[in-house]
C-alpha positions as a Python dict, from the first residue, in 0.01 Angstrom:
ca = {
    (1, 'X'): (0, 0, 0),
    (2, 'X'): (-244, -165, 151),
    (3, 'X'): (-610, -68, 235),
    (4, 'X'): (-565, -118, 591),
    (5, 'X'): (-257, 153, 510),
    (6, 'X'): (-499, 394, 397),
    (7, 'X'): (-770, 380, 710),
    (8, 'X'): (-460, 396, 915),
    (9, 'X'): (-384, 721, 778),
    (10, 'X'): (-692, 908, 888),
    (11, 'X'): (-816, 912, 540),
    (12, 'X'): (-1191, 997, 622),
    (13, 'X'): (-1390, 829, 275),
    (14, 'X'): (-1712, 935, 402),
    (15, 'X'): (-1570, 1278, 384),
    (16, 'X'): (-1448, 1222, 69),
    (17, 'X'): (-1768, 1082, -83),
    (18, 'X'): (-1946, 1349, 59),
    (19, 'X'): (-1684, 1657, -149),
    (20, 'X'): (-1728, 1433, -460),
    (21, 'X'): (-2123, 1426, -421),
    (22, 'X'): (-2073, 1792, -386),
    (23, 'X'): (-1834, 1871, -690),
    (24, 'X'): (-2061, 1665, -886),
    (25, 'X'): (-2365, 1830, -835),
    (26, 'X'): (-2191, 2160, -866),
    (27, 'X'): (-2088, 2067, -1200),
    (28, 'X'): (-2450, 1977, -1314),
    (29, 'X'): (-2581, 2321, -1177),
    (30, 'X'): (-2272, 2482, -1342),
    (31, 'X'): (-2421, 2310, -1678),
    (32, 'X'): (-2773, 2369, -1623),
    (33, 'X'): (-2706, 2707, -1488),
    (34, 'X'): (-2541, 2802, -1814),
    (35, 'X'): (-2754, 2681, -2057),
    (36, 'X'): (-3058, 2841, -1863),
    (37, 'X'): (-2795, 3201, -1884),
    (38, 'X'): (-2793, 3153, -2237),
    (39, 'X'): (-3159, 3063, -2299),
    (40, 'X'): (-3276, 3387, -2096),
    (41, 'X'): (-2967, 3608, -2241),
    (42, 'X'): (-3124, 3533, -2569),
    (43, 'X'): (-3453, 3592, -2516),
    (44, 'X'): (-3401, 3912, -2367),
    (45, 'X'): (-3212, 3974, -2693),
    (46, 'X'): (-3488, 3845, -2913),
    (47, 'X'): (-3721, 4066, -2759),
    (48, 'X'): (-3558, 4368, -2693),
    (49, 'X'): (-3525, 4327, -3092),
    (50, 'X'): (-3875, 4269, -3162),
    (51, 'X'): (-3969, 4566, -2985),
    (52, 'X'): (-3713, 4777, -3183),
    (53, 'X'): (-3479, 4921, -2934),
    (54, 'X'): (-3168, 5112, -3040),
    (55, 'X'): (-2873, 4873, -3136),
    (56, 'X'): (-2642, 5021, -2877),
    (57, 'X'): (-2852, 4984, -2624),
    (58, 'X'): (-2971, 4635, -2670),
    (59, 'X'): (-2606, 4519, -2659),
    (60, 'X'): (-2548, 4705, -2339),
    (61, 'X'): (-2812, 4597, -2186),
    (62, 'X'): (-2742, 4203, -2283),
    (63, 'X'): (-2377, 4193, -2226),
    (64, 'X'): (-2498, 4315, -1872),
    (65, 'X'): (-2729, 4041, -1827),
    (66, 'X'): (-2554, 3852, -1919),
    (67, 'X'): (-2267, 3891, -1623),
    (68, 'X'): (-2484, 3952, -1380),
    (69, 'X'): (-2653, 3643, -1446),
    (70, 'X'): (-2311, 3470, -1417),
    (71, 'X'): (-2205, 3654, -1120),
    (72, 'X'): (-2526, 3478, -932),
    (73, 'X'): (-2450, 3085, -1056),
    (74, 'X'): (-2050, 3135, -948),
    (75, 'X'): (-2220, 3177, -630),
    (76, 'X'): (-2422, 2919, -626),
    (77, 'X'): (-2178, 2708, -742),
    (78, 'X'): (-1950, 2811, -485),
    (79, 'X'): (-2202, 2754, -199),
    (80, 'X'): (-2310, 2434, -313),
    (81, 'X'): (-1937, 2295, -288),
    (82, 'X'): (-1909, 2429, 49),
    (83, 'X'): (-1782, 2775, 67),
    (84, 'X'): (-1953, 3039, 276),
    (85, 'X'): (-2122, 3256, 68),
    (86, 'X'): (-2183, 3517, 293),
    (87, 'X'): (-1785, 3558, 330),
    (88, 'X'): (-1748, 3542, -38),
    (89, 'X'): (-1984, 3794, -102),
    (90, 'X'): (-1819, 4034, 128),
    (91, 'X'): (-1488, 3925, -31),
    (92, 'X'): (-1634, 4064, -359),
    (93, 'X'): (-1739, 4363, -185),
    (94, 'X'): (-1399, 4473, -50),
    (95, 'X'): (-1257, 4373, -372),
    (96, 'X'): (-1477, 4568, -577),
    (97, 'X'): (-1452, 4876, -330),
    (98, 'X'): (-1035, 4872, -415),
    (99, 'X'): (-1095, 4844, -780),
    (100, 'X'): (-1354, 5101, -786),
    (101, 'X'): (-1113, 5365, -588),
    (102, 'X'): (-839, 5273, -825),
    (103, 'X'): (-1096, 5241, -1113),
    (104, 'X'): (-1300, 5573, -1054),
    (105, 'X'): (-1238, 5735, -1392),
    (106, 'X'): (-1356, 5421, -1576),
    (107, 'X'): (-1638, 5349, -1305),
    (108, 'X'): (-1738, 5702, -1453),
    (109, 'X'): (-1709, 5626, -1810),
    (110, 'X'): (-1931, 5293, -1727),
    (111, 'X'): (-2180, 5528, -1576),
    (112, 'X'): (-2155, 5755, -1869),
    (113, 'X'): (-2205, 5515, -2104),
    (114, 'X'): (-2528, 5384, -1918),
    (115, 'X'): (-2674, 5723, -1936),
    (116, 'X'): (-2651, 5790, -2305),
    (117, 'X'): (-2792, 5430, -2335),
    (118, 'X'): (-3095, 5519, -2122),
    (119, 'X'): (-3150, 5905, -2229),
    (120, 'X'): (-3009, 5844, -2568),
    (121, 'X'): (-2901, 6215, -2643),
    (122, 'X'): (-2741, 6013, -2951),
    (123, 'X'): (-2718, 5725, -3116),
    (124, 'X'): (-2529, 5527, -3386),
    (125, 'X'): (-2510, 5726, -3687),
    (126, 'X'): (-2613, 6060, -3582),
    (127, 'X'): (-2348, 6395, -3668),
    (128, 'X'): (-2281, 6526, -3318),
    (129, 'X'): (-2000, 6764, -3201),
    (130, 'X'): (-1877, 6737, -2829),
    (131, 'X'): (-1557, 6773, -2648),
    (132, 'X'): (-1413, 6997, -2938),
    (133, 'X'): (-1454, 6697, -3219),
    (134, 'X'): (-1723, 6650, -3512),
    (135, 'X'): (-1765, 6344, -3669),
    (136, 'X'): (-2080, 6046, -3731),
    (137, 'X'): (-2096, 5827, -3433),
    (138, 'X'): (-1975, 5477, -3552),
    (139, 'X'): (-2033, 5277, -3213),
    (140, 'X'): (-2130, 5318, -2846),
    (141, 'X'): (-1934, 5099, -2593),
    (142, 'X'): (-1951, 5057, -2224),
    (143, 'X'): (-1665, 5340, -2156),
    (144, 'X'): (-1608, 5509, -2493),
    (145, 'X'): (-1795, 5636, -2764),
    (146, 'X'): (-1629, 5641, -3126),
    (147, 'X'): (-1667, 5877, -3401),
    (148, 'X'): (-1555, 5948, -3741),
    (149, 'X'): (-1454, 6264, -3848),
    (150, 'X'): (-1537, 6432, -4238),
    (151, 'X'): (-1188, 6402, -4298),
    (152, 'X'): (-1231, 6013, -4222),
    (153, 'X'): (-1070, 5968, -3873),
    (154, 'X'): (-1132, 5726, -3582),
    (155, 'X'): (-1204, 5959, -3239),
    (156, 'X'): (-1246, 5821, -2935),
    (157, 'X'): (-1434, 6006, -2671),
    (158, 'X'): (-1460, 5827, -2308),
    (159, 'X'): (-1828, 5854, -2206),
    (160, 'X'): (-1777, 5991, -1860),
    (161, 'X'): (-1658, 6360, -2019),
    (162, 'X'): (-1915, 6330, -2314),
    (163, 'X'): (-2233, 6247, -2088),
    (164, 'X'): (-2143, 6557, -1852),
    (165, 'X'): (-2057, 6778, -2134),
    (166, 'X'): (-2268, 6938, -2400),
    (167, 'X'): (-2313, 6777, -2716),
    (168, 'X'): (-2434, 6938, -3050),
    (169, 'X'): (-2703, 6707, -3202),
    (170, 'X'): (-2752, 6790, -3585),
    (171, 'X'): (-2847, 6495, -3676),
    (172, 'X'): (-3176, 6470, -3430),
    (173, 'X'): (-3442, 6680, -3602),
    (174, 'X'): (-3322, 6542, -3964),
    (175, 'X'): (-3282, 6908, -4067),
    (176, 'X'): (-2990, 7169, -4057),
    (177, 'X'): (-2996, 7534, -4140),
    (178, 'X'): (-2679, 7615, -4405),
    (179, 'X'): (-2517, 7984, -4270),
    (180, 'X'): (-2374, 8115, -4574),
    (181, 'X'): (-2262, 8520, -4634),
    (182, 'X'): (-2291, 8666, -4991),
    (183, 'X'): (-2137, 9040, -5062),
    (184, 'X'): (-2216, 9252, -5350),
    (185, 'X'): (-2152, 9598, -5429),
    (186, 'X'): (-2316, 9938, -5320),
    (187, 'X'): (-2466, 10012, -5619),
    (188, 'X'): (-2645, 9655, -5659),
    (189, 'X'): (-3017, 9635, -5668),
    (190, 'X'): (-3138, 9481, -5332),
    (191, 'X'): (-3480, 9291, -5457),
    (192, 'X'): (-3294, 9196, -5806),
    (193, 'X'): (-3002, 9014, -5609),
    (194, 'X'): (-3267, 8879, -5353),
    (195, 'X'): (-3409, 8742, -5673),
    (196, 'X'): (-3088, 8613, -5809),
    (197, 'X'): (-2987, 8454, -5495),
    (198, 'X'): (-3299, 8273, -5443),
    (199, 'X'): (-3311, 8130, -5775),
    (200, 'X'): (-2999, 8001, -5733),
    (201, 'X'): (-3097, 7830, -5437),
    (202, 'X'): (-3442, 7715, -5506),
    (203, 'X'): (-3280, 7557, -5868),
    (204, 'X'): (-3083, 7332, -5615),
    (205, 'X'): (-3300, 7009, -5649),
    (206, 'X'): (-3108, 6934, -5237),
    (207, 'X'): (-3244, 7277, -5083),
    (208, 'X'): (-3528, 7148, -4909),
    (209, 'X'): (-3865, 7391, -5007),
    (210, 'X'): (-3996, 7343, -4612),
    (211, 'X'): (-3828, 7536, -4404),
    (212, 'X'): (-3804, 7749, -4688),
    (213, 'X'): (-3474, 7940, -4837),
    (214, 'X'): (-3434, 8296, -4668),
    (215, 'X'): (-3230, 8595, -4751),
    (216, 'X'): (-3213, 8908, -4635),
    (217, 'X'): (-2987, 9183, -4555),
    (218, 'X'): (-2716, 9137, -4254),
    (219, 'X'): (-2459, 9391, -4289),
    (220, 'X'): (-2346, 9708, -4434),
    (221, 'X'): (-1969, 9637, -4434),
    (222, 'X'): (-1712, 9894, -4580),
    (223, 'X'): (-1726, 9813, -4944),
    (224, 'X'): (-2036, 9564, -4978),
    (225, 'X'): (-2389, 9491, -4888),
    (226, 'X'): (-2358, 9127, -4690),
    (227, 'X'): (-2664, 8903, -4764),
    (228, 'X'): (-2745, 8625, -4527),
    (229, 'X'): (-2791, 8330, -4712),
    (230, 'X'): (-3022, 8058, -4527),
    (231, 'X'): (-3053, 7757, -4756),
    (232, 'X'): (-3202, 7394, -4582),
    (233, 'X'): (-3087, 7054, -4591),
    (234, 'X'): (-3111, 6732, -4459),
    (235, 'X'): (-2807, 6565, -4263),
    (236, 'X'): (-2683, 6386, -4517),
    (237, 'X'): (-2708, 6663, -4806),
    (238, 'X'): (-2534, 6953, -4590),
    (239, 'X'): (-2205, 6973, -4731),
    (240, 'X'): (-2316, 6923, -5030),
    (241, 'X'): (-2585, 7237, -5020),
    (242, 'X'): (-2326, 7463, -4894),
    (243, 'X'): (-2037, 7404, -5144),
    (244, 'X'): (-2343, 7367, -5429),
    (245, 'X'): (-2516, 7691, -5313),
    (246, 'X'): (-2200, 7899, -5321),
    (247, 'X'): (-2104, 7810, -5666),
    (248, 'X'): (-2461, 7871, -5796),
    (249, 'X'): (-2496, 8237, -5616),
    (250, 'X'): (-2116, 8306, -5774),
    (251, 'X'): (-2276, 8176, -6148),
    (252, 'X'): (-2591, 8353, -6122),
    (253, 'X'): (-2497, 8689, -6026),
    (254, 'X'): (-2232, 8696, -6340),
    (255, 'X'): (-2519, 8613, -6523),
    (256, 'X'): (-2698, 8908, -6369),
    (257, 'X'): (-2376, 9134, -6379),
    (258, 'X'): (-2387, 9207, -6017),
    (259, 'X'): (-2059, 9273, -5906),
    (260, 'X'): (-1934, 9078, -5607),
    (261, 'X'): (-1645, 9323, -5488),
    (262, 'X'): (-1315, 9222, -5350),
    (263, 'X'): (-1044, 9430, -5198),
    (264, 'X'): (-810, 9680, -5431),
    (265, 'X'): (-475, 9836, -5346),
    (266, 'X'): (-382, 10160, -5478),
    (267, 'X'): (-31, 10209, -5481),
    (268, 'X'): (70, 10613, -5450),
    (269, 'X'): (387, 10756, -5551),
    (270, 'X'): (578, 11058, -5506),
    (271, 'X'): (755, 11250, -5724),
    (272, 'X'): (1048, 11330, -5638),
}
């Protein structure tokens, strides 16, 4: 075909210069544009680490940045090729109304998510109990929040239901109070199995001496006097200061002889 072929056509070059001028610079923002994302992505990151804020957070906060950031050069790119921006943007409007309506429960597990990033009622490796689980929380995402229980399993818990609910914190004051109940019998000496008890506790180089050990008298129950035990630990030590302090109470009073009763049966029988 001949050139003359193509002009008879219609085909407008001028126009077409003036789409490839376009597309070209396009592509140069779309290269500068990214690098410059990346360079101010990252030093968000850097600094948001020098300044020490909380891992979940910081990752949150960057990986939103981050798409925002790329939101803004697809429309520049987009209105330096040509296309009405003002149409696209309410384009992305409508669209994003639909998915939100047929999104709302994740919309609210996004939401969630941002609030325990920004009030940080936890954080990564704090003991919490909340919507009926306990476990060590292993990661905060954008929706979900995932823990691991003592018995070693994976829980997921969307973040919508676990920012509106309440949530049992024992990891935030680094100190938890072990409940334990210790019977002995009637005739036992009160101050000589206070004595005992605290010994016991007190010889237990993980009960913490501040707060100190208490124990004191809690109930009068049908065949024992029930001491309440109040041993402290740390976190970390708890499970190990409650099995370890009932074991030492059970050793020391046999030492002592104080009888720890238990239930008898006595059978009756009738002559006959």
């Amino acid at each position: 075909m001949k050139l003359e072929d193509w002009f008879d056509q219609g085909i407008d070059w001028n126009l077409m210069v003036d789409y490839g001028i376009k597309i070209a610079g396009a592509i140069v923002i779309w290269i500068i544009g990214s690098w410059i994302v990346k360079k101010i992505v990252k030093g968000v990151d850097a600094l948001m680490t020098k300044r020490a804020y909380e891992i979940s957070l910081r990752k949150f906060l960057v990986n939103l940045l981050k798409w925002v950031l790329i939101a803004l050069l697809v429309i520049v790119v987009l209105g330096t090729i040509g296309v009405e921006t003002t149409s696209f943007a309410a384009i992305i409007a409508a669209a994003g109304l639909a998915i939100g309506l047929a999104l709302q429960g994740s919309l609210g597990n996004f939401a969630g998510g941002a609030l325990i990033m920004i009030f940080k009622p936890i954080k990564v490796g704090d003991l919490i109990e909340a919507q009926g689980e306990l476990g060590v929380v292993n990661e905060i995402q954008i929706f979900t929040t995932i823990l691991t229980t003592p018995d070693n399993k994976t829980v997921v818990i969307p973040n919508g239901p676990l920012s509106n609910g309440n949530i049992k914190n024992y990891s935030k004051l680094g100190k938890l109070r072990v409940d334990l109940t210790v019977g002995v019998a009637y005739d036992s000496d009160i101050k000589q199995t206070k004595d005992v008890l605290m010994e016991a506790l007190t010889s237990n180089p993980k009960v913490l001496k501040e707060p100190a050990p208490t124990i004191a008298v809690s109930e009068l129950a049908d065949s024992s006097i029930n001491f309440a035990v109040r041993p402290w630990a740390t976190t970390a030590d708890y499970w190990d200061v409650y099995f370890g302090s009932l074991e030492a109470c059970k050793k020391a009073l046999d030492v002592a002889g104080i009888e720890i009763p238990f239930p008898h049966q006595v059978e009756i029988r009738k002559n006959v």
